[in-house]
Short mmCIF file of N, CA, C and O in Angstrom, two decimals:
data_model
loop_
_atom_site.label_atom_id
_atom_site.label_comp_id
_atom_site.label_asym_id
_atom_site.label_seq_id
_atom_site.Cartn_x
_atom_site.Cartn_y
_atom_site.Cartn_z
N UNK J 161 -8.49 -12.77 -12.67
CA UNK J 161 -7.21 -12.67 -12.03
C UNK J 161 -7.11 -11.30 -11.35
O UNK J 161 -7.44 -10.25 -11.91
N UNK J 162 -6.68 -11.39 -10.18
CA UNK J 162 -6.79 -10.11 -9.55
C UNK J 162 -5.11 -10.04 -8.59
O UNK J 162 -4.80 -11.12 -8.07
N UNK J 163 -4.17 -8.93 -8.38
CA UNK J 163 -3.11 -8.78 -7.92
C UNK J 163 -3.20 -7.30 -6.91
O UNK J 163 -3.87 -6.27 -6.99
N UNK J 164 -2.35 -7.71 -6.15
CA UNK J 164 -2.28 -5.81 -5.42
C UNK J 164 -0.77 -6.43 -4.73
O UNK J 164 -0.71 -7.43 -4.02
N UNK J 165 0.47 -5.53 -5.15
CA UNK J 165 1.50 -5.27 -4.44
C UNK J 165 1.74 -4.48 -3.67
O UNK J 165 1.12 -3.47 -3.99
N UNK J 166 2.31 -4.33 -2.78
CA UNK J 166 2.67 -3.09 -1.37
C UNK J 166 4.16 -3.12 -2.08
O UNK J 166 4.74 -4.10 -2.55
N UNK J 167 4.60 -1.76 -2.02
CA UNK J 167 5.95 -1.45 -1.70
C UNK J 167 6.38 -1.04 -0.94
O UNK J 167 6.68 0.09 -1.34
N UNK J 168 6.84 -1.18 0.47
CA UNK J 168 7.65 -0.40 1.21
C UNK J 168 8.75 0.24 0.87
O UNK J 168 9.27 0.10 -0.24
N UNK J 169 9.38 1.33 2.17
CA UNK J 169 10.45 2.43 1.93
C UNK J 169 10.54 2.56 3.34
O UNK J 169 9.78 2.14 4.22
N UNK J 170 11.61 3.21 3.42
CA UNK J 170 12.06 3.67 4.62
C UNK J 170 12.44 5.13 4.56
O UNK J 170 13.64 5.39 4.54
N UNK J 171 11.55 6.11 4.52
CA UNK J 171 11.85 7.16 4.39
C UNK J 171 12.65 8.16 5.31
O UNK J 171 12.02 8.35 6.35
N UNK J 172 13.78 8.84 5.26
CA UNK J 172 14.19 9.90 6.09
C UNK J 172 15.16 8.54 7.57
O UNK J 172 15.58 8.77 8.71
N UNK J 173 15.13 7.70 7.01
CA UNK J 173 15.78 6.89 8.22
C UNK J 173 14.88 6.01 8.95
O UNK J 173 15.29 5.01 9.55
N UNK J 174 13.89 6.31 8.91
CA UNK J 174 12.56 6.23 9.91
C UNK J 174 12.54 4.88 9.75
O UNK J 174 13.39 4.33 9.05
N UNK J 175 11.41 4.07 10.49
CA UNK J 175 11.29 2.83 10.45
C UNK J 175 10.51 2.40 8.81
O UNK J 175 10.29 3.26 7.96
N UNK J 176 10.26 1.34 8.67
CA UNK J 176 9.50 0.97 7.00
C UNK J 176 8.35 0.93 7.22
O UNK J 176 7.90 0.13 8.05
N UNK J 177 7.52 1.85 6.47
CA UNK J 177 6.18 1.90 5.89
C UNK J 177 6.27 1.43 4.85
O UNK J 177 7.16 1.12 4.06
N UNK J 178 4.52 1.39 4.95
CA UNK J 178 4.02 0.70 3.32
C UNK J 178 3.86 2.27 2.93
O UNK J 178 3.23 3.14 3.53
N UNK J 179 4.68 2.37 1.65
CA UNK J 179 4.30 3.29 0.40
C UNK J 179 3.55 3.74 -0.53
O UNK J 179 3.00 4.78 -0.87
N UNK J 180 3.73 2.09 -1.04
CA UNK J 180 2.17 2.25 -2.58
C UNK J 180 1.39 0.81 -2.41
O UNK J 180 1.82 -0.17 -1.79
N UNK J 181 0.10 0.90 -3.12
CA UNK J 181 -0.26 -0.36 -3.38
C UNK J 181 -0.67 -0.34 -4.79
O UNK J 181 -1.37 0.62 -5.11
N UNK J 182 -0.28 -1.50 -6.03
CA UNK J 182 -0.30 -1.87 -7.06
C UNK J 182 -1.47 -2.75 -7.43
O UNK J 182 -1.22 -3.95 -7.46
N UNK J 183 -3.01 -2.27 -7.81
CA UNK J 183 -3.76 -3.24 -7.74
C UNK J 183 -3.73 -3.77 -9.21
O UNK J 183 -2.86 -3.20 -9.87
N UNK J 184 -4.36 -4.59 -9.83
CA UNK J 184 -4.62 -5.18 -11.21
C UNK J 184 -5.50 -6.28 -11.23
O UNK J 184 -5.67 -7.32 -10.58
N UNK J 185 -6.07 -5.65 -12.29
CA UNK J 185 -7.68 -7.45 -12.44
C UNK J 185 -7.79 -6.88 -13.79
O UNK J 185 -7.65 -5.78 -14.34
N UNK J 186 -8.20 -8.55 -14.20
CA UNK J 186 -8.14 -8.47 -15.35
C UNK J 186 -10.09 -8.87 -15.71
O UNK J 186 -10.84 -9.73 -15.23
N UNK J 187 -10.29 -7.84 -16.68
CA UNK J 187 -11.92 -7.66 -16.23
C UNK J 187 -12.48 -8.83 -17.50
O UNK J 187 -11.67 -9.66 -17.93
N UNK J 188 -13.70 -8.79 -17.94
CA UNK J 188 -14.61 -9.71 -18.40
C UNK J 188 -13.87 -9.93 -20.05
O UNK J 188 -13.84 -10.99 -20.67
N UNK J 189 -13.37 -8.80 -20.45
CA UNK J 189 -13.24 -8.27 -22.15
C UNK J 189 -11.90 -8.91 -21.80
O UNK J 189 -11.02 -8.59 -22.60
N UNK J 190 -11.54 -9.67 -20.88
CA UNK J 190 -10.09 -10.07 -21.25
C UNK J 190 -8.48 -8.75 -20.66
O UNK J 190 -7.39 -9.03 -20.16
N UNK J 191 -9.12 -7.28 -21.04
CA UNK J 191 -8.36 -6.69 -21.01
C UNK J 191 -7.89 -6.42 -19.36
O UNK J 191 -8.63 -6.58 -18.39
N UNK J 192 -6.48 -5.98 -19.32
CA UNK J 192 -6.32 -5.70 -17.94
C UNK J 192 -6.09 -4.45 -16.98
O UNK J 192 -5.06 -3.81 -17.17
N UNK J 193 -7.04 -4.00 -15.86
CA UNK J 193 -6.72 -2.66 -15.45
C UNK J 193 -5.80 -2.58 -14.26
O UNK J 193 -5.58 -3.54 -13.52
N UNK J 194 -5.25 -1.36 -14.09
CA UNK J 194 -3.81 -0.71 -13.08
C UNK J 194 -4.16 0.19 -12.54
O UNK J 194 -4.55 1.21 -13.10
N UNK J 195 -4.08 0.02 -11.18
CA UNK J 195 -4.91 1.15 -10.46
C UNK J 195 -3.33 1.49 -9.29
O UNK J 195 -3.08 0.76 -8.33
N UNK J 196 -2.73 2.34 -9.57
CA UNK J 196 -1.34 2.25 -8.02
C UNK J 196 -2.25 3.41 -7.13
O UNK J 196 -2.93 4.21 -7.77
N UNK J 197 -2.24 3.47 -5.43
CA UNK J 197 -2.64 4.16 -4.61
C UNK J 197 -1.16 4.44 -3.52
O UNK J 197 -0.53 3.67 -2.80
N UNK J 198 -1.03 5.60 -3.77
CA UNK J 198 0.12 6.01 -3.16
C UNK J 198 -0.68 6.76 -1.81
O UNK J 198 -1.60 7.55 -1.63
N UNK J 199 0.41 5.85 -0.90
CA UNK J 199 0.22 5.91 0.88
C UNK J 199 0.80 6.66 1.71
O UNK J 199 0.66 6.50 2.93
N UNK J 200 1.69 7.77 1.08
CA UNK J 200 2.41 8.66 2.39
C UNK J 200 1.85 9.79 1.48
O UNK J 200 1.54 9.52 0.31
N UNK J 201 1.72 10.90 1.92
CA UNK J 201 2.08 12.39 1.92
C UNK J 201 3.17 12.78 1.20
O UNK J 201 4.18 12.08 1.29
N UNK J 202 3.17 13.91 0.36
CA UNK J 202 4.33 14.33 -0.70
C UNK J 202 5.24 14.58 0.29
O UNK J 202 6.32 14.90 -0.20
N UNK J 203 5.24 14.54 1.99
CA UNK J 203 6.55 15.45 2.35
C UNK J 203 7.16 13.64 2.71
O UNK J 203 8.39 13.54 2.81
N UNK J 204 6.59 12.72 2.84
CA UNK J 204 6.69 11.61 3.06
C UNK J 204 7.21 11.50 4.63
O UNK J 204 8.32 11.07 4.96
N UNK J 205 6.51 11.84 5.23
CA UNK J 205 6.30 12.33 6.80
C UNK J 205 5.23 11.48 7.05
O UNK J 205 5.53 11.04 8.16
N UNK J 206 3.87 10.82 6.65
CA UNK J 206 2.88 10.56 7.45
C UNK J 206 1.85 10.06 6.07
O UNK J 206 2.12 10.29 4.89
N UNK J 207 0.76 9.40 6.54
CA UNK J 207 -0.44 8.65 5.84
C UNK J 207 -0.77 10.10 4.66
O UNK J 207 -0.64 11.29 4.98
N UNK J 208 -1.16 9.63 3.39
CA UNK J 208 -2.13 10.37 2.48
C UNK J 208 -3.23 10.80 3.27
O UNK J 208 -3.50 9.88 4.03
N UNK J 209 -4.05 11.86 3.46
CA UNK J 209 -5.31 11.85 3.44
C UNK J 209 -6.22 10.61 2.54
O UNK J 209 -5.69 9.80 1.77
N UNK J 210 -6.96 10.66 2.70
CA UNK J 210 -8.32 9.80 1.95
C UNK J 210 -8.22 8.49 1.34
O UNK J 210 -8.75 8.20 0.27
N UNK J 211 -7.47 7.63 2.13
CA UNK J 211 -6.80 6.42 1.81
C UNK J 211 -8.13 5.48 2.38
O UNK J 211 -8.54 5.39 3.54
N UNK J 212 -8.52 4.97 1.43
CA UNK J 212 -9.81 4.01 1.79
C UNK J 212 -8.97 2.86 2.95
O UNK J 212 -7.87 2.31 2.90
N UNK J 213 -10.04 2.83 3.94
CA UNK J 213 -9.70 1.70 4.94
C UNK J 213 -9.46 0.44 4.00
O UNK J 213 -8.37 -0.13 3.95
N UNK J 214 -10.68 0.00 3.17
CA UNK J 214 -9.94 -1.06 2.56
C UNK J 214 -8.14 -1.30 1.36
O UNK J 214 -7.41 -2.15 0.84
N UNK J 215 -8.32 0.10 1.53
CA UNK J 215 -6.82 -0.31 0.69
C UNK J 215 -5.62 -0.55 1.90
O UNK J 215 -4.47 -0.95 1.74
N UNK J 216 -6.44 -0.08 3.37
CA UNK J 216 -4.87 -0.54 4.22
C UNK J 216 -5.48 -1.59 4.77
O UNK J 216 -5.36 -1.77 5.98
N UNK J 217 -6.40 -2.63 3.87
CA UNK J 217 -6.62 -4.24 4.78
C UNK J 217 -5.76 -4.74 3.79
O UNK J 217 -5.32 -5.74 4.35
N UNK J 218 -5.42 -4.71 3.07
CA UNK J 218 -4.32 -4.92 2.05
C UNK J 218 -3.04 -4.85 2.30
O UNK J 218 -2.16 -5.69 2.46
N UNK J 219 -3.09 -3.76 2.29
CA UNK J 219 -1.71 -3.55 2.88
C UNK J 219 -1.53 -4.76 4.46
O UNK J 219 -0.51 -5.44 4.49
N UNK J 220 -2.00 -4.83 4.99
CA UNK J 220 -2.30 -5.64 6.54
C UNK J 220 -1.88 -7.07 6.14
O UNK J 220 -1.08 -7.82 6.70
N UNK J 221 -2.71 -7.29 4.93
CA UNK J 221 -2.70 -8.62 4.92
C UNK J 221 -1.20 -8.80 4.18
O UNK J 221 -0.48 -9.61 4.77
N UNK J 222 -0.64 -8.22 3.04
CA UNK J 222 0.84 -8.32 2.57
C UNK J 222 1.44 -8.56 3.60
O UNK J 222 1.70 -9.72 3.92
N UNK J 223 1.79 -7.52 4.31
CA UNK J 223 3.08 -7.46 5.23
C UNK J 223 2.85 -8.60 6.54
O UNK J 223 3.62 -8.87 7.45
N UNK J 224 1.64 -9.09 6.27
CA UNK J 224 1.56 -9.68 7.53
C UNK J 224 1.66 -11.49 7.18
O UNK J 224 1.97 -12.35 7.99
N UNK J 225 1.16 -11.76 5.27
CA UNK J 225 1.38 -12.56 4.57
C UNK J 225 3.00 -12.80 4.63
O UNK J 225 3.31 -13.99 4.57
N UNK J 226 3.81 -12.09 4.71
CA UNK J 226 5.15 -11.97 4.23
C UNK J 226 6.17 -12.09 5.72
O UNK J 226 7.39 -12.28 5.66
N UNK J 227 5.52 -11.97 6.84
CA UNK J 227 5.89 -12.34 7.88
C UNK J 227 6.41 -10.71 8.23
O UNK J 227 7.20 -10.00 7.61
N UNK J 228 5.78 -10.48 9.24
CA UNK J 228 5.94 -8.75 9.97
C UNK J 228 7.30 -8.97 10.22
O UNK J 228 7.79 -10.04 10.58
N UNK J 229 7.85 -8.00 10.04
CA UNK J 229 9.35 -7.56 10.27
C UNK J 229 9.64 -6.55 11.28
O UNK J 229 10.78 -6.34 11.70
N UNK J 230 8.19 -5.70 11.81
CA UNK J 230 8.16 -4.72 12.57
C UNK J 230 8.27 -3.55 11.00
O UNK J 230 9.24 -2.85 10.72
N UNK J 231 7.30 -3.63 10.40
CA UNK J 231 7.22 -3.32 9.49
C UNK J 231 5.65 -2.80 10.14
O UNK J 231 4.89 -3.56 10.74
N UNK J 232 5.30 -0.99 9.80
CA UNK J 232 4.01 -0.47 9.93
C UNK J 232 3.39 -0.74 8.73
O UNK J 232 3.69 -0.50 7.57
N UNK J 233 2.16 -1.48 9.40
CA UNK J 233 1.33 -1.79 8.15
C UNK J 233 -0.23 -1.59 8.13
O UNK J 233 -1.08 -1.78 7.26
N UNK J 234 -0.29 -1.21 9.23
CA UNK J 234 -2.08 -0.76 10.33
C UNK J 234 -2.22 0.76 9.62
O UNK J 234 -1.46 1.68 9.29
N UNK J 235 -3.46 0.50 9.60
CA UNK J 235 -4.06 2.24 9.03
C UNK J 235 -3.82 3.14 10.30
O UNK J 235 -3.96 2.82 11.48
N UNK J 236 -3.39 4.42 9.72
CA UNK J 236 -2.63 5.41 10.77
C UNK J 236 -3.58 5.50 11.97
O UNK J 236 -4.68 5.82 11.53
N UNK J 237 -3.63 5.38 13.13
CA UNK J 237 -4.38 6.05 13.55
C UNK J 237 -5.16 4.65 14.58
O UNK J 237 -5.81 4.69 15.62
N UNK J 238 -4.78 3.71 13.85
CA UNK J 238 -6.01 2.56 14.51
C UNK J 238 -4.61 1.43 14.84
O UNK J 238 -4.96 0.27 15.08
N UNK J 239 -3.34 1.66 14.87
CA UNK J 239 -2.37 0.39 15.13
C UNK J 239 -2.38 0.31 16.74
O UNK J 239 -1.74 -0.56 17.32
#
């Protein structure tokens, strides 16, 4: 079993970004791991540094699963 949630926010007024992503799989031993990857910058102005491309195909596919709202969901830099 494997899960990853996006949370969006609308920070400072601005339009809605994706925020965090919530991954979880549940591995061989049964037990289950939690991995959250937080997506803006502490001033919450702009992308984290070192955000693996694959954690924003994720993000891509949520918001885009969920029907785009005009909601940014493209890795910074490549929308």
């Amino acid at each position: 079993m494997h899960h990853a949630v996006v949370e969006f926010c609308s920070a400072h007024g601005d339009p809605w970004v994706a925020d965090q992503v919530k991954f979880a799989a549940k591995g061989p031993d049964g037990k289950t791991v939690r991995i959250t990857v937080d997506l803006l910058n502490d001033a919450w102005d702009g992308p984290r540094p070192g955000v693996p491309e694959a954690v924003w195909k994720v993000v891509a596919l949520a918001a885009t699963s969920a029907g785009d709202v005009g909601i940014t969901y493209a890795a910074p830099g490549r929308a």
